[in-house]
PDB file of C-alpha atoms in Angstrom:
ATOM      1  CA  MET A 831       0.000   0.000   0.000  1.00 40.00           C
ATOM      2  CA  ARG A 832       1.312   3.438  -0.850  1.00 38.00           C
ATOM      3  CA  LYS A 833       1.981   5.509   2.232  1.00 42.00           C
ATOM      4  CA  PRO A 834      -0.485   8.425   2.570  1.00 37.00           C
ATOM      5  CA  TRP A 835       2.195  11.086   2.846  1.00 42.00           C
ATOM      6  CA  ILE A 836       3.748  10.027  -0.430  1.00 41.00           C
ATOM      7  CA  VAL A 837       0.569  10.888  -2.303  1.00 38.00           C
ATOM      8  CA  GLY A 838       0.317  14.187  -0.464  1.00 41.00           C
ATOM      9  CA  VAL A 839       3.831  15.330  -1.288  1.00 42.00           C
ATOM     10  CA  ALA A 840       4.000  14.180  -4.903  1.00 46.00           C
ATOM     11  CA  GLY A 841       3.208  17.653  -6.171  1.00 44.00           C
ATOM     12  CA  ALA A 842       5.644  19.226  -3.742  1.00 42.00           C
ATOM     13  CA  VAL A 843       8.446  16.936  -4.851  1.00 46.00           C
ATOM     14  CA  LEU A 844       7.784  17.668  -8.518  1.00 47.00           C
ATOM     15  CA  ALA A 845       7.708  21.397  -7.859  1.00 42.00           C
ATOM     16  CA  ALA A 846      10.951  21.142  -5.888  1.00 46.00           C
ATOM     17  CA  LEU A 847      12.605  19.242  -8.726  1.00 46.00           C
ATOM     18  CA  LEU A 848      11.603  21.812 -11.322  1.00 46.00           C
ATOM     19  CA  LEU A 849      12.581  24.780  -9.160  1.00 44.00           C
ATOM     20  CA  GLY A 850      15.636  22.981  -7.924  1.00 51.00           C
ATOM     21  CA  ALA A 851      17.128  25.500  -5.536  1.00 52.00           C
ATOM     22  CA  CYS A 852      16.997  26.601  -1.984  1.00 51.00           C
ATOM     23  CA  GLY A 853      17.500  29.825  -0.115  1.00 42.00           C
ATOM     24  CA  ASP A 854      16.241  33.306   0.468  1.00 38.00           C
ATOM     25  CA  PRO A 855      14.184  34.666  -2.484  1.00 32.00           C
ATOM     26  CA  GLU A 856      15.368  38.208  -1.812  1.00 33.00           C
ATOM     27  CA  SER A 857      19.014  37.226  -2.072  1.00 33.00           C
ATOM     28  CA  ALA A 858      18.742  34.817  -4.993  1.00 33.00           C
ATOM     29  CA  PRO A 859      20.902  35.602  -8.053  1.00 34.00           C
ATOM     30  CA  ASP A 860      19.402  36.904 -11.276  1.00 35.00           C
ATOM     31  CA  GLU A 861      20.757  33.991 -13.283  1.00 40.00           C
ATOM     32  CA  ALA A 862      20.596  30.274 -12.578  1.00 40.00           C
ATOM     33  CA  PRO A 863      23.972  28.511 -12.465  1.00 43.00           C
ATOM     34  CA  PRO A 864      27.269  30.331 -12.871  1.00 43.00           C
ATOM     35  CA  SER A 865      29.309  29.621 -15.961  1.00 42.00           C
ATOM     36  CA  ALA A 866      32.488  27.713 -15.242  1.00 46.00           C
ATOM     37  CA  ALA A 867      34.727  30.239 -16.971  1.00 39.00           C
ATOM     38  CA  ALA A 868      36.764  30.385 -13.741  1.00 38.00           C
ATOM     39  CA  PRO A 869      36.880  28.181 -10.647  1.00 37.00           C
ATOM     40  CA  ASP A 870      34.893  29.104  -7.539  1.00 37.00           C
ATOM     41  CA  ALA A 871      37.373  31.083  -5.129  1.00 34.00           C
ATOM     42  CA  SER A 872      32.559   6.257   2.734  1.00 35.00           C
ATOM     43  CA  PRO A 873      31.789   3.801   1.379  1.00 33.00           C
ATOM     44  CA  THR A 874      33.229   4.471  -2.035  1.00 38.00           C
ATOM     45  CA  THR A 875      33.569   1.741  -4.635  1.00 37.00           C
ATOM     46  CA  ARG A 876      36.502   1.629  -7.001  1.00 37.00           C
ATOM     47  CA  GLN A 877      35.373   0.603 -10.467  1.00 41.00           C
ATOM     48  CA  ARG A 878      38.214  -0.152 -12.859  1.00 38.00           C
ATOM     49  CA  ALA A 879      38.026  -2.082 -16.111  1.00 37.00           C
ATOM     50  CA  ALA A 880      40.116  -5.241 -16.265  1.00 36.00           C
ATOM     51  CA  THR A 881      41.993  -3.810 -19.220  1.00 37.00           C
ATOM     52  CA  ALA A 882      43.001  -0.590 -17.462  1.00 42.00           C
ATOM     53  CA  ALA A 883      46.669   0.263 -17.850  1.00 44.00           C
ATOM     54  CA  PRO A 884      48.841  -0.475 -14.806  1.00 45.00           C
ATOM     55  CA  ASP A 885      50.282   2.327 -12.719  1.00 48.00           C
ATOM     56  CA  THR A 886      53.906   2.746 -13.699  1.00 47.00           C
ATOM     57  CA  ASP A 887      54.717   5.492 -11.201  1.00 49.00           C
ATOM     58  CA  THR A 888      56.919   3.872  -8.584  1.00 46.00           C
ATOM     59  CA  ASP A 889      58.431   7.023  -7.110  1.00 50.00           C
ATOM     60  CA  THR A 890      56.759   6.989  -3.714  1.00 50.00           C
ATOM     61  CA  ASP A 891      58.830   9.930  -2.528  1.00 51.00           C
ATOM     62  CA  THR A 892      57.188  12.335  -4.977  1.00 62.00           C
ATOM     63  CA  ALA A 893      53.901  13.779  -3.765  1.00 67.00           C
ATOM     64  CA  LYS A 894      51.085  13.759  -6.265  1.00 78.00           C
ATOM     65  CA  PRO A 895      49.987  17.218  -7.413  1.00 88.00           C
ATOM     66  CA  ALA A 896      46.724  18.591  -6.081  1.00 94.00           C
ATOM     67  CA  PRO A 897      43.840  17.381  -8.279  1.00 97.00           C
ATOM     68  CA  LYS A 898      41.659  19.600 -10.426  1.00 98.00           C
ATOM     69  CA  VAL A 899      37.993  18.757 -10.039  1.00 98.00           C
ATOM     70  CA  LEU A 900      35.016  19.693 -12.224  1.00 98.00           C
ATOM     71  CA  TYR A 901      31.539  19.244 -10.688  1.00 98.00           C
ATOM     72  CA  LEU A 902      28.483  18.944 -12.953  1.00 98.00           C
ATOM     73  CA  GLY A 903      24.894  18.052 -12.188  1.00 98.00           C
ATOM     74  CA  ASP A 904      21.314  19.038 -11.492  1.00 96.00           C
ATOM     75  CA  SER A 905      19.588  20.788  -8.584  1.00 94.00           C
ATOM     76  CA  LEU A 906      21.256  18.486  -6.059  1.00 96.00           C
ATOM     77  CA  ALA A 907      24.664  19.574  -7.352  1.00 98.00           C
ATOM     78  CA  MET A 908      23.449  23.176  -7.424  1.00 97.00           C
ATOM     79  CA  GLU A 909      22.741  23.143  -3.703  1.00 97.00           C
ATOM     80  CA  ASN A 910      25.885  21.108  -2.862  1.00 97.00           C
ATOM     81  CA  GLN A 911      28.468  22.978  -4.907  1.00 98.00           C
ATOM     82  CA  LYS A 912      29.968  25.345  -2.336  1.00 98.00           C
ATOM     83  CA  VAL A 913      30.144  22.749   0.432  1.00 98.00           C
ATOM     84  CA  LEU A 914      31.805  20.226  -1.858  1.00 98.00           C
ATOM     85  CA  GLY A 915      34.280  22.837  -3.041  1.00 98.00           C
ATOM     86  CA  LYS A 916      35.200  23.673   0.551  1.00 98.00           C
ATOM     87  CA  PHE A 917      35.871  20.027   1.447  1.00 98.00           C
ATOM     88  CA  LEU A 918      37.908  19.435  -1.706  1.00 98.00           C
ATOM     89  CA  GLU A 919      39.963  22.555  -1.170  1.00 98.00           C
ATOM     90  CA  ASP A 920      40.497  21.989   2.573  1.00 97.00           C
ATOM     91  CA  ASP A 921      41.202  18.250   2.422  1.00 97.00           C
ATOM     92  CA  LEU A 922      42.947  17.897  -0.935  1.00 97.00           C
ATOM     93  CA  ASP A 923      44.027  21.437  -1.832  1.00 97.00           C
ATOM     94  CA  ALA A 924      42.090  20.771  -5.022  1.00 98.00           C
ATOM     95  CA  GLY A 925      41.474  23.196  -7.828  1.00 98.00           C
ATOM     96  CA  TYR A 926      37.709  23.290  -8.192  1.00 98.00           C
ATOM     97  CA  THR A 927      35.125  24.398 -10.754  1.00 98.00           C
ATOM     98  CA  SER A 928      31.389  23.834 -10.557  1.00 98.00           C
ATOM     99  CA  ALA A 929      28.822  24.273 -13.315  1.00 98.00           C
ATOM    100  CA  PRO A 930      25.530  22.668 -12.238  1.00 98.00           C
ATOM    101  CA  TYR A 931      22.167  23.490 -13.809  1.00 96.00           C
ATOM    102  CA  SER A 932      18.901  22.768 -12.034  1.00 94.00           C
ATOM    103  CA  GLY A 933      16.390  20.466 -13.709  1.00 92.00           C
ATOM    104  CA  THR A 934      18.964  18.843 -15.975  1.00 95.00           C
ATOM    105  CA  THR A 935      19.805  15.266 -16.785  1.00 95.00           C
ATOM    106  CA  LEU A 936      22.774  13.638 -18.527  1.00 97.00           C
ATOM    107  CA  CYS A 937      21.749  14.521 -22.066  1.00 96.00           C
ATOM    108  CA  ASP A 938      21.755  18.247 -21.229  1.00 96.00           C
ATOM    109  CA  TYR A 939      25.538  18.131 -20.903  1.00 97.00           C
ATOM    110  CA  LEU A 940      26.054  16.411 -24.264  1.00 97.00           C
ATOM    111  CA  GLU A 941      27.447  18.484 -27.107  1.00 97.00           C
ATOM    112  CA  GLY A 942      25.078  18.530 -30.057  1.00 93.00           C
ATOM    113  CA  THR A 943      21.978  19.242 -27.958  1.00 89.00           C
ATOM    114  CA  ALA A 944      22.242  23.014 -27.726  1.00 78.00           C
ATOM    115  CA  ASP A 945      18.896  23.607 -29.438  1.00 84.00           C
ATOM    116  CA  ARG A 946      16.978  21.614 -26.805  1.00 86.00           C
ATOM    117  CA  SER A 947      19.110  21.731 -23.712  1.00 92.00           C
ATOM    118  CA  LEU A 948      19.105  23.555 -20.381  1.00 93.00           C
ATOM    119  CA  VAL A 949      22.916  23.873 -20.534  1.00 96.00           C
ATOM    120  CA  PRO A 950      24.534  26.467 -22.848  1.00 95.00           C
ATOM    121  CA  PRO A 951      27.271  25.363 -25.285  1.00 96.00           C
ATOM    122  CA  GLN A 952      30.137  26.830 -23.252  1.00 97.00           C
ATOM    123  CA  ASP A 953      29.180  24.729 -20.230  1.00 98.00           C
ATOM    124  CA  LYS A 954      28.735  21.373 -21.944  1.00 98.00           C
ATOM    125  CA  ALA A 955      30.876  18.702 -20.282  1.00 98.00           C
ATOM    126  CA  ALA A 956      33.297  18.298 -23.184  1.00 98.00           C
ATOM    127  CA  ALA A 957      33.682  22.059 -23.642  1.00 98.00           C
ATOM    128  CA  LEU A 958      34.589  22.455 -19.969  1.00 98.00           C
ATOM    129  CA  VAL A 959      37.039  19.545 -20.101  1.00 98.00           C
ATOM    130  CA  ARG A 960      38.811  21.071 -23.097  1.00 98.00           C
ATOM    131  CA  ARG A 961      38.987  24.448 -21.377  1.00 98.00           C
ATOM    132  CA  LEU A 962      39.885  23.379 -17.833  1.00 98.00           C
ATOM    133  CA  SER A 963      41.724  20.054 -18.287  1.00 98.00           C
ATOM    134  CA  PRO A 964      40.437  18.594 -14.991  1.00 98.00           C
ATOM    135  CA  ASP A 965      41.719  15.396 -13.400  1.00 98.00           C
ATOM    136  CA  TYR A 966      38.234  14.426 -12.195  1.00 98.00           C
ATOM    137  CA  VAL A 967      34.752  15.131 -13.517  1.00 98.00           C
ATOM    138  CA  VAL A 968      32.124  14.525 -10.827  1.00 98.00           C
ATOM    139  CA  LEU A 969      28.635  13.818 -12.186  1.00 98.00           C
ATOM    140  CA  GLN A 970      25.686  14.049  -9.812  1.00 98.00           C
ATOM    141  CA  PHE A 971      22.285  13.463 -11.404  1.00 97.00           C
ATOM    142  CA  TRP A 972      19.136  12.314  -9.648  1.00 94.00           C
ATOM    143  CA  GLY A 973      17.826  11.084 -12.998  1.00 90.00           C
ATOM    144  CA  ASN A 974      15.155  13.574 -14.031  1.00 83.00           C
ATOM    145  CA  ALA A 975      12.052  11.438 -14.524  1.00 73.00           C
ATOM    146  CA  TRP A 976       9.582  14.216 -15.289  1.00 78.00           C
ATOM    147  CA  ASP A 977       8.372  15.666 -18.587  1.00 77.00           C
ATOM    148  CA  TYR A 978      10.559  18.729 -18.210  1.00 80.00           C
ATOM    149  CA  THR A 979      14.046  18.264 -19.612  1.00 88.00           C
ATOM    150  CA  PRO A 980      13.857  19.085 -23.358  1.00 90.00           C
ATOM    151  CA  CYS A 981      16.631  16.746 -24.494  1.00 92.00           C
ATOM    152  CA  MET A 982      14.693  13.731 -23.133  1.00 92.00           C
ATOM    153  CA  ASP A 983      12.010  14.450 -25.767  1.00 90.00           C
ATOM    154  CA  GLY A 984       9.176  13.811 -23.337  1.00 90.00           C
ATOM    155  CA  VAL A 985      10.366  10.335 -22.344  1.00 92.00           C
ATOM    156  CA  THR A 986       9.607   9.900 -18.635  1.00 92.00           C
ATOM    157  CA  TYR A 987       9.843   7.156 -16.076  1.00 92.00           C
ATOM    158  CA  GLY A 988       6.113   7.318 -15.446  1.00 88.00           C
ATOM    159  CA  LYS A 989       5.034   6.986 -19.099  1.00 89.00           C
ATOM    160  CA  ALA A 990       7.746   4.918 -20.803  1.00 92.00           C
ATOM    161  CA  ARG A 991      10.045   3.250 -18.294  1.00 93.00           C
ATOM    162  CA  THR A 992      11.852   0.961 -20.727  1.00 95.00           C
ATOM    163  CA  GLN A 993      12.554   3.816 -23.113  1.00 95.00           C
ATOM    164  CA  TYR A 994      13.527   6.085 -20.200  1.00 95.00           C
ATOM    165  CA  PHE A 995      16.287   3.693 -19.096  1.00 96.00           C
ATOM    166  CA  GLN A 996      17.388   3.061 -22.681  1.00 96.00           C
ATOM    167  CA  ARG A 997      17.825   6.768 -23.305  1.00 94.00           C
ATOM    168  CA  TYR A 998      19.486   7.305 -19.944  1.00 96.00           C
ATOM    169  CA  THR A 999      21.932   4.465 -20.593  1.00 97.00           C
ATOM    170  CA  ALA A1000      22.769   5.830 -24.039  1.00 97.00           C
ATOM    171  CA  ALA A1001      23.317   9.317 -22.606  1.00 96.00           C
ATOM    172  CA  ALA A1002      25.691   7.923 -19.947  1.00 98.00           C
ATOM    173  CA  GLU A1003      27.733   6.174 -22.630  1.00 98.00           C
ATOM    174  CA  GLN A1004      27.793   9.229 -24.896  1.00 98.00           C
ATOM    175  CA  LEU A1005      28.736  11.574 -22.071  1.00 98.00           C
ATOM    176  CA  THR A1006      31.591   9.283 -21.036  1.00 98.00           C
ATOM    177  CA  ASP A1007      32.872   9.201 -24.617  1.00 98.00           C
ATOM    178  CA  GLN A1008      32.646  12.967 -25.042  1.00 98.00           C
ATOM    179  CA  ILE A1009      34.492  13.631 -21.782  1.00 98.00           C
ATOM    180  CA  ALA A1010      37.186  11.071 -22.656  1.00 98.00           C
ATOM    181  CA  ASN A1011      37.668  12.444 -26.171  1.00 98.00           C
ATOM    182  CA  ALA A1012      37.803  16.030 -24.910  1.00 98.00           C
ATOM    183  CA  GLY A1013      40.486  15.081 -22.396  1.00 97.00           C
ATOM    184  CA  GLY A1014      42.669  13.433 -25.020  1.00 95.00           C
ATOM    185  CA  GLU A1015      45.934  12.229 -23.509  1.00 95.00           C
ATOM    186  CA  HIS A1016      44.858  13.775 -20.195  1.00 96.00           C
ATOM    187  CA  ARG A1017      41.641  11.804 -19.941  1.00 98.00           C
ATOM    188  CA  PRO A1018      39.901  12.792 -16.678  1.00 98.00           C
ATOM    189  CA  THR A1019      38.503  10.197 -14.311  1.00 98.00           C
ATOM    190  CA  ILE A1020      34.721  10.371 -14.093  1.00 98.00           C
ATOM    191  CA  VAL A1021      33.155  10.048 -10.643  1.00 98.00           C
ATOM    192  CA  TRP A1022      29.549   8.860 -10.835  1.00 98.00           C
ATOM    193  CA  VAL A1023      27.693   9.875  -7.671  1.00 98.00           C
ATOM    194  CA  LEU A1024      25.150   7.289  -6.534  1.00 98.00           C
ATOM    195  CA  GLN A1025      21.884   8.824  -5.388  1.00 97.00           C
ATOM    196  CA  GLY A1026      19.963   8.516  -2.135  1.00 97.00           C
ATOM    197  CA  PRO A1027      16.508   6.978  -1.686  1.00 96.00           C
ATOM    198  CA  ASP A1028      13.638   8.239  -3.830  1.00 91.00           C
ATOM    199  CA  PRO A1029      10.465   8.411  -1.685  1.00 89.00           C
ATOM    200  CA  MET A1030       8.137   8.199  -4.685  1.00 87.00           C
ATOM    201  CA  THR A1031       9.785   5.771  -7.108  1.00 87.00           C
ATOM    202  CA  PRO A1032      12.334   3.755  -5.089  1.00 89.00           C
ATOM    203  CA  ASP A1033      12.978   1.178  -7.805  1.00 93.00           C
ATOM    204  CA  ARG A1034      13.861   3.904 -10.298  1.00 94.00           C
ATOM    205  CA  VAL A1035      16.785   5.200  -8.276  1.00 95.00           C
ATOM    206  CA  ARG A1036      18.058   1.652  -7.713  1.00 96.00           C
ATOM    207  CA  ARG A1037      18.215   1.157 -11.456  1.00 96.00           C
ATOM    208  CA  VAL A1038      19.773   4.562 -12.088  1.00 97.00           C
ATOM    209  CA  ASN A1039      22.503   3.773  -9.561  1.00 98.00           C
ATOM    210  CA  ALA A1040      23.049   0.348 -11.133  1.00 98.00           C
ATOM    211  CA  LEU A1041      23.396   2.075 -14.494  1.00 98.00           C
ATOM    212  CA  TYR A1042      26.070   4.394 -13.068  1.00 98.00           C
ATOM    213  CA  GLU A1043      27.962   1.459 -11.571  1.00 98.00           C
ATOM    214  CA  LYS A1044      27.853  -0.472 -14.838  1.00 98.00           C
ATOM    215  CA  GLN A1045      29.067   2.516 -16.837  1.00 98.00           C
ATOM    216  CA  ALA A1046      31.906   3.206 -14.385  1.00 98.00           C
ATOM    217  CA  LYS A1047      33.052  -0.400 -14.547  1.00 98.00           C
ATOM    218  CA  ALA A1048      32.925  -0.459 -18.348  1.00 98.00           C
ATOM    219  CA  SER A1049      34.998   2.704 -18.743  1.00 98.00           C
ATOM    220  CA  GLY A1050      37.395   2.300 -15.816  1.00 98.00           C
ATOM    221  CA  ASP A1051      35.971   5.143 -13.754  1.00 98.00           C
ATOM    222  CA  LEU A1052      34.776   5.607 -10.162  1.00 98.00           C
ATOM    223  CA  VAL A1053      31.540   5.595  -8.212  1.00 98.00           C
ATOM    224  CA  ALA A1054      31.030   7.477  -4.954  1.00 98.00           C
ATOM    225  CA  ASP A1055      28.150   6.068  -2.913  1.00 98.00           C
ATOM    226  CA  ALA A1056      27.077   9.376  -1.430  1.00 98.00           C
ATOM    227  CA  GLY A1057      23.493   8.119  -1.389  1.00 98.00           C
ATOM    228  CA  LYS A1058      24.384   5.535   1.233  1.00 97.00           C
ATOM    229  CA  ALA A1059      25.424   8.336   3.563  1.00 97.00           C
ATOM    230  CA  VAL A1060      21.853   9.716   3.513  1.00 98.00           C
ATOM    231  CA  SER A1061      20.164   6.318   3.901  1.00 97.00           C
ATOM    232  CA  PRO A1062      19.355   4.276   7.024  1.00 97.00           C
ATOM    233  CA  ALA A1063      22.104   1.808   7.885  1.00 95.00           C
ATOM    234  CA  SER A1064      19.536  -0.990   7.835  1.00 93.00           C
ATOM    235  CA  ASP A1065      18.156  -0.278   4.354  1.00 94.00           C
ATOM    236  CA  ARG A1066      20.044   1.558   1.593  1.00 95.00           C
ATOM    237  CA  TYR A1067      16.853   2.443  -0.314  1.00 96.00           C
ATOM    238  CA  THR A1068      14.460   3.438   2.466  1.00 96.00           C
ATOM    239  CA  TRP A1069      13.802   7.179   2.570  1.00 96.00           C
ATOM    240  CA  ALA A1070      14.169   8.957   5.916  1.00 96.00           C
ATOM    241  CA  GLN A1071      13.830  12.576   6.929  1.00 95.00           C
ATOM    242  CA  TYR A1072      15.934  12.066  10.061  1.00 94.00           C
ATOM    243  CA  LEU A1073      18.879   9.761  10.767  1.00 95.00           C
ATOM    244  CA  PRO A1074      21.102   9.148  13.792  1.00 94.00           C
ATOM    245  CA  CYS A1075      23.970  11.583  14.057  1.00 94.00           C
ATOM    246  CA  THR A1076      27.359  10.463  12.828  1.00 93.00           C
ATOM    247  CA  ALA A1077      30.545  10.917  14.838  1.00 91.00           C
ATOM    248  CA  TYR A1078      31.412  13.901  12.622  1.00 93.00           C
ATOM    249  CA  GLU A1079      28.033  15.520  13.315  1.00 93.00           C
ATOM    250  CA  ARG A1080      28.330  14.992  17.053  1.00 90.00           C
ATOM    251  CA  GLU A1081      31.731  16.674  17.001  1.00 90.00           C
ATOM    252  CA  HIS A1082      30.543  19.745  15.083  1.00 91.00           C
ATOM    253  CA  ASP A1083      27.944  22.281  16.157  1.00 88.00           C
ATOM    254  CA  GLY A1084      24.682  22.672  14.285  1.00 88.00           C
ATOM    255  CA  TYR A1085      24.182  19.134  12.981  1.00 91.00           C
ATOM    256  CA  CYS A1086      22.383  17.224  15.742  1.00 89.00           C
ATOM    257  CA  THR A1087      19.347  19.474  15.879  1.00 73.00           C
ATOM    258  CA  GLN A1088      16.822  17.045  17.395  1.00 61.00           C
ATOM    259  CA  PRO A1089      17.237  17.594  21.162  1.00 60.00           C
ATOM    260  CA  GLY A1090      17.626  14.448  23.206  1.00 63.00           C
ATOM    261  CA  GLN A1091      17.236  12.184  20.187  1.00 65.00           C
ATOM    262  CA  ALA A1092      20.767  12.258  18.756  1.00 87.00           C
ATOM    263  CA  ARG A1093      19.256  12.690  15.299  1.00 91.00           C
ATOM    264  CA  THR A1094      20.022  14.971  12.398  1.00 93.00           C
ATOM    265  CA  ALA A1095      17.615  16.382   9.801  1.00 94.00           C
ATOM    266  CA  LEU A1096      18.290  15.532   6.151  1.00 96.00           C
ATOM    267  CA  HIS A1097      15.275  17.123   4.446  1.00 96.00           C
ATOM    268  CA  HIS A1098      13.180  20.228   4.890  1.00 95.00           C
ATOM    269  CA  ASP A1099       9.590  19.490   5.971  1.00 93.00           C
ATOM    270  CA  LYS A1100       8.289  20.643   2.575  1.00 91.00           C
ATOM    271  CA  ASP A1101      10.941  19.124   0.316  1.00 93.00           C
ATOM    272  CA  TYR A1102      11.428  15.359   0.242  1.00 91.00           C
ATOM    273  CA  LEU A1103      13.949  15.389  -2.583  1.00 92.00           C
ATOM    274  CA  HIS A1104      16.588  18.033  -1.853  1.00 95.00           C
ATOM    275  CA  PHE A1105      18.895  18.158   1.156  1.00 97.00           C
ATOM    276  CA  CYS A1106      19.040  21.906   1.733  1.00 97.00           C
ATOM    277  CA  LEU A1107      17.217  22.824   4.948  1.00 96.00           C
ATOM    278  CA  ALA A1108      16.271  26.255   3.595  1.00 95.00           C
ATOM    279  CA  PRO A1109      13.001  26.588   1.642  1.00 91.00           C
ATOM    280  CA  THR A1110      13.099  25.971  -2.092  1.00 84.00           C
ATOM    281  CA  THR A1111      12.966  29.079  -4.280  1.00 82.00           C
ATOM    282  CA  SER A1112      12.498  29.750  -7.980  1.00 81.00           C
ATOM    283  CA  LYS A1113      16.023  31.099  -8.522  1.00 87.00           C
ATOM    284  CA  PRO A1114      18.679  28.375  -8.212  1.00 88.00           C
ATOM    285  CA  LYS A1115      21.557  29.013  -5.849  1.00 93.00           C
ATOM    286  CA  PRO A1116      23.836  27.078  -3.494  1.00 96.00           C
ATOM    287  CA  CYS A1117      22.274  26.142  -0.172  1.00 97.00           C
ATOM    288  CA  PRO A1118      22.694  29.098   2.232  1.00 96.00           C
ATOM    289  CA  VAL A1119      22.348  27.169   5.514  1.00 96.00           C
ATOM    290  CA  LEU A1120      24.178  24.323   7.197  1.00 96.00           C
ATOM    291  CA  SER A1121      22.499  21.116   6.009  1.00 97.00           C
ATOM    292  CA  PRO A1122      23.672  17.707   7.257  1.00 97.00           C
ATOM    293  CA  GLY A1123      22.567  15.832   4.127  1.00 98.00           C
ATOM    294  CA  ILE A1124      24.670  18.084   1.919  1.00 98.00           C
ATOM    295  CA  THR A1125      27.662  17.680   4.206  1.00 98.00           C
ATOM    296  CA  ARG A1126      27.317  13.887   4.129  1.00 98.00           C
ATOM    297  CA  ILE A1127      27.159  13.832   0.333  1.00 98.00           C
ATOM    298  CA  ALA A1128      30.094  16.224  -0.066  1.00 98.00           C
ATOM    299  CA  ARG A1129      32.271  14.256   2.349  1.00 98.00           C
ATOM    300  CA  GLU A1130      31.677  11.010   0.460  1.00 98.00           C
ATOM    301  CA  ILE A1131      32.535  12.564  -2.895  1.00 98.00           C
ATOM    302  CA  THR A1132      35.682  14.037  -1.356  1.00 98.00           C
ATOM    303  CA  ARG A1133      36.553  10.637   0.117  1.00 98.00           C
ATOM    304  CA  ALA A1134      36.246   8.996  -3.299  1.00 97.00           C
ATOM    305  CA  ILE A1135      38.746  11.378  -4.829  1.00 98.00           C
ATOM    306  CA  ALA A1136      41.035  11.275  -1.781  1.00 97.00           C
ATOM    307  CA  ASP A1137      41.170   7.477  -1.921  1.00 96.00           C
ATOM    308  CA  GLU A1138      42.088   7.654  -5.581  1.00 93.00           C
ATOM    309  CA  THR A1139      44.804  10.280  -5.148  1.00 88.00           C
ATOM    310  CA  SER A1140      46.425   8.852  -2.011  1.00 83.00           C
TER     311      SER A1140
END
């Protein structure tokens, strides 16, 4: 039986997905996501193809240079971008550029879709790779299942599930190829971020995550299971608004906000999809308030890259 609250919040979740941002309406920027012309001042699974070239660097006395990281994605990446950048810069001294666009899916970042895409040509994945030459491209996409993203041509999870996954799989393969080709001899490692539980269509997000894992394995890339960090320990795909505090949250002020319960809030009362604890607004912007779910996701992505660079 479908839980009563799921029916009641379906419209709210859809609206949140389409708006895809959180914060104060009065302070929201005039434009959606910033262009990436310049950088902004775990359980993590390693997925490498069997044919990947061996590491020939045996000089253990030479420190690896700080990585350059490019972060692309939808409204979840939009709200996460500053927190992730801070962790990457503090922990890894990473160079960092973010170019998320709310409401997008994988095909929006493909070159050749400019006429029906939410991402302008200069911020397509391949264009950014050619311009910035990153070491890592982090892709965080919830898997837009609504009739909203133009490049999906109206194919949605609710109306045509088989076709939805076929198109999504093809877009993942094409995006991988475009990023690899744009990198040339300096082919960046792609980090596919696995998503947290979907309260409305739980099986969909399982299959999207499986698709990411399969693509990473086929191309010798990485997955970062950030979604596990915002899931109950007893069930990876059960949605929860509150979870027990982690050791990190207990050690830092502002995270364990449920007095006497040792719990932390992951979602705003009126938004079951995003992790920003500020209300959703119509003008996309990074989350302006401390939000435990965002911190958990950002730490897992950072861990994935740290494990790879250590």
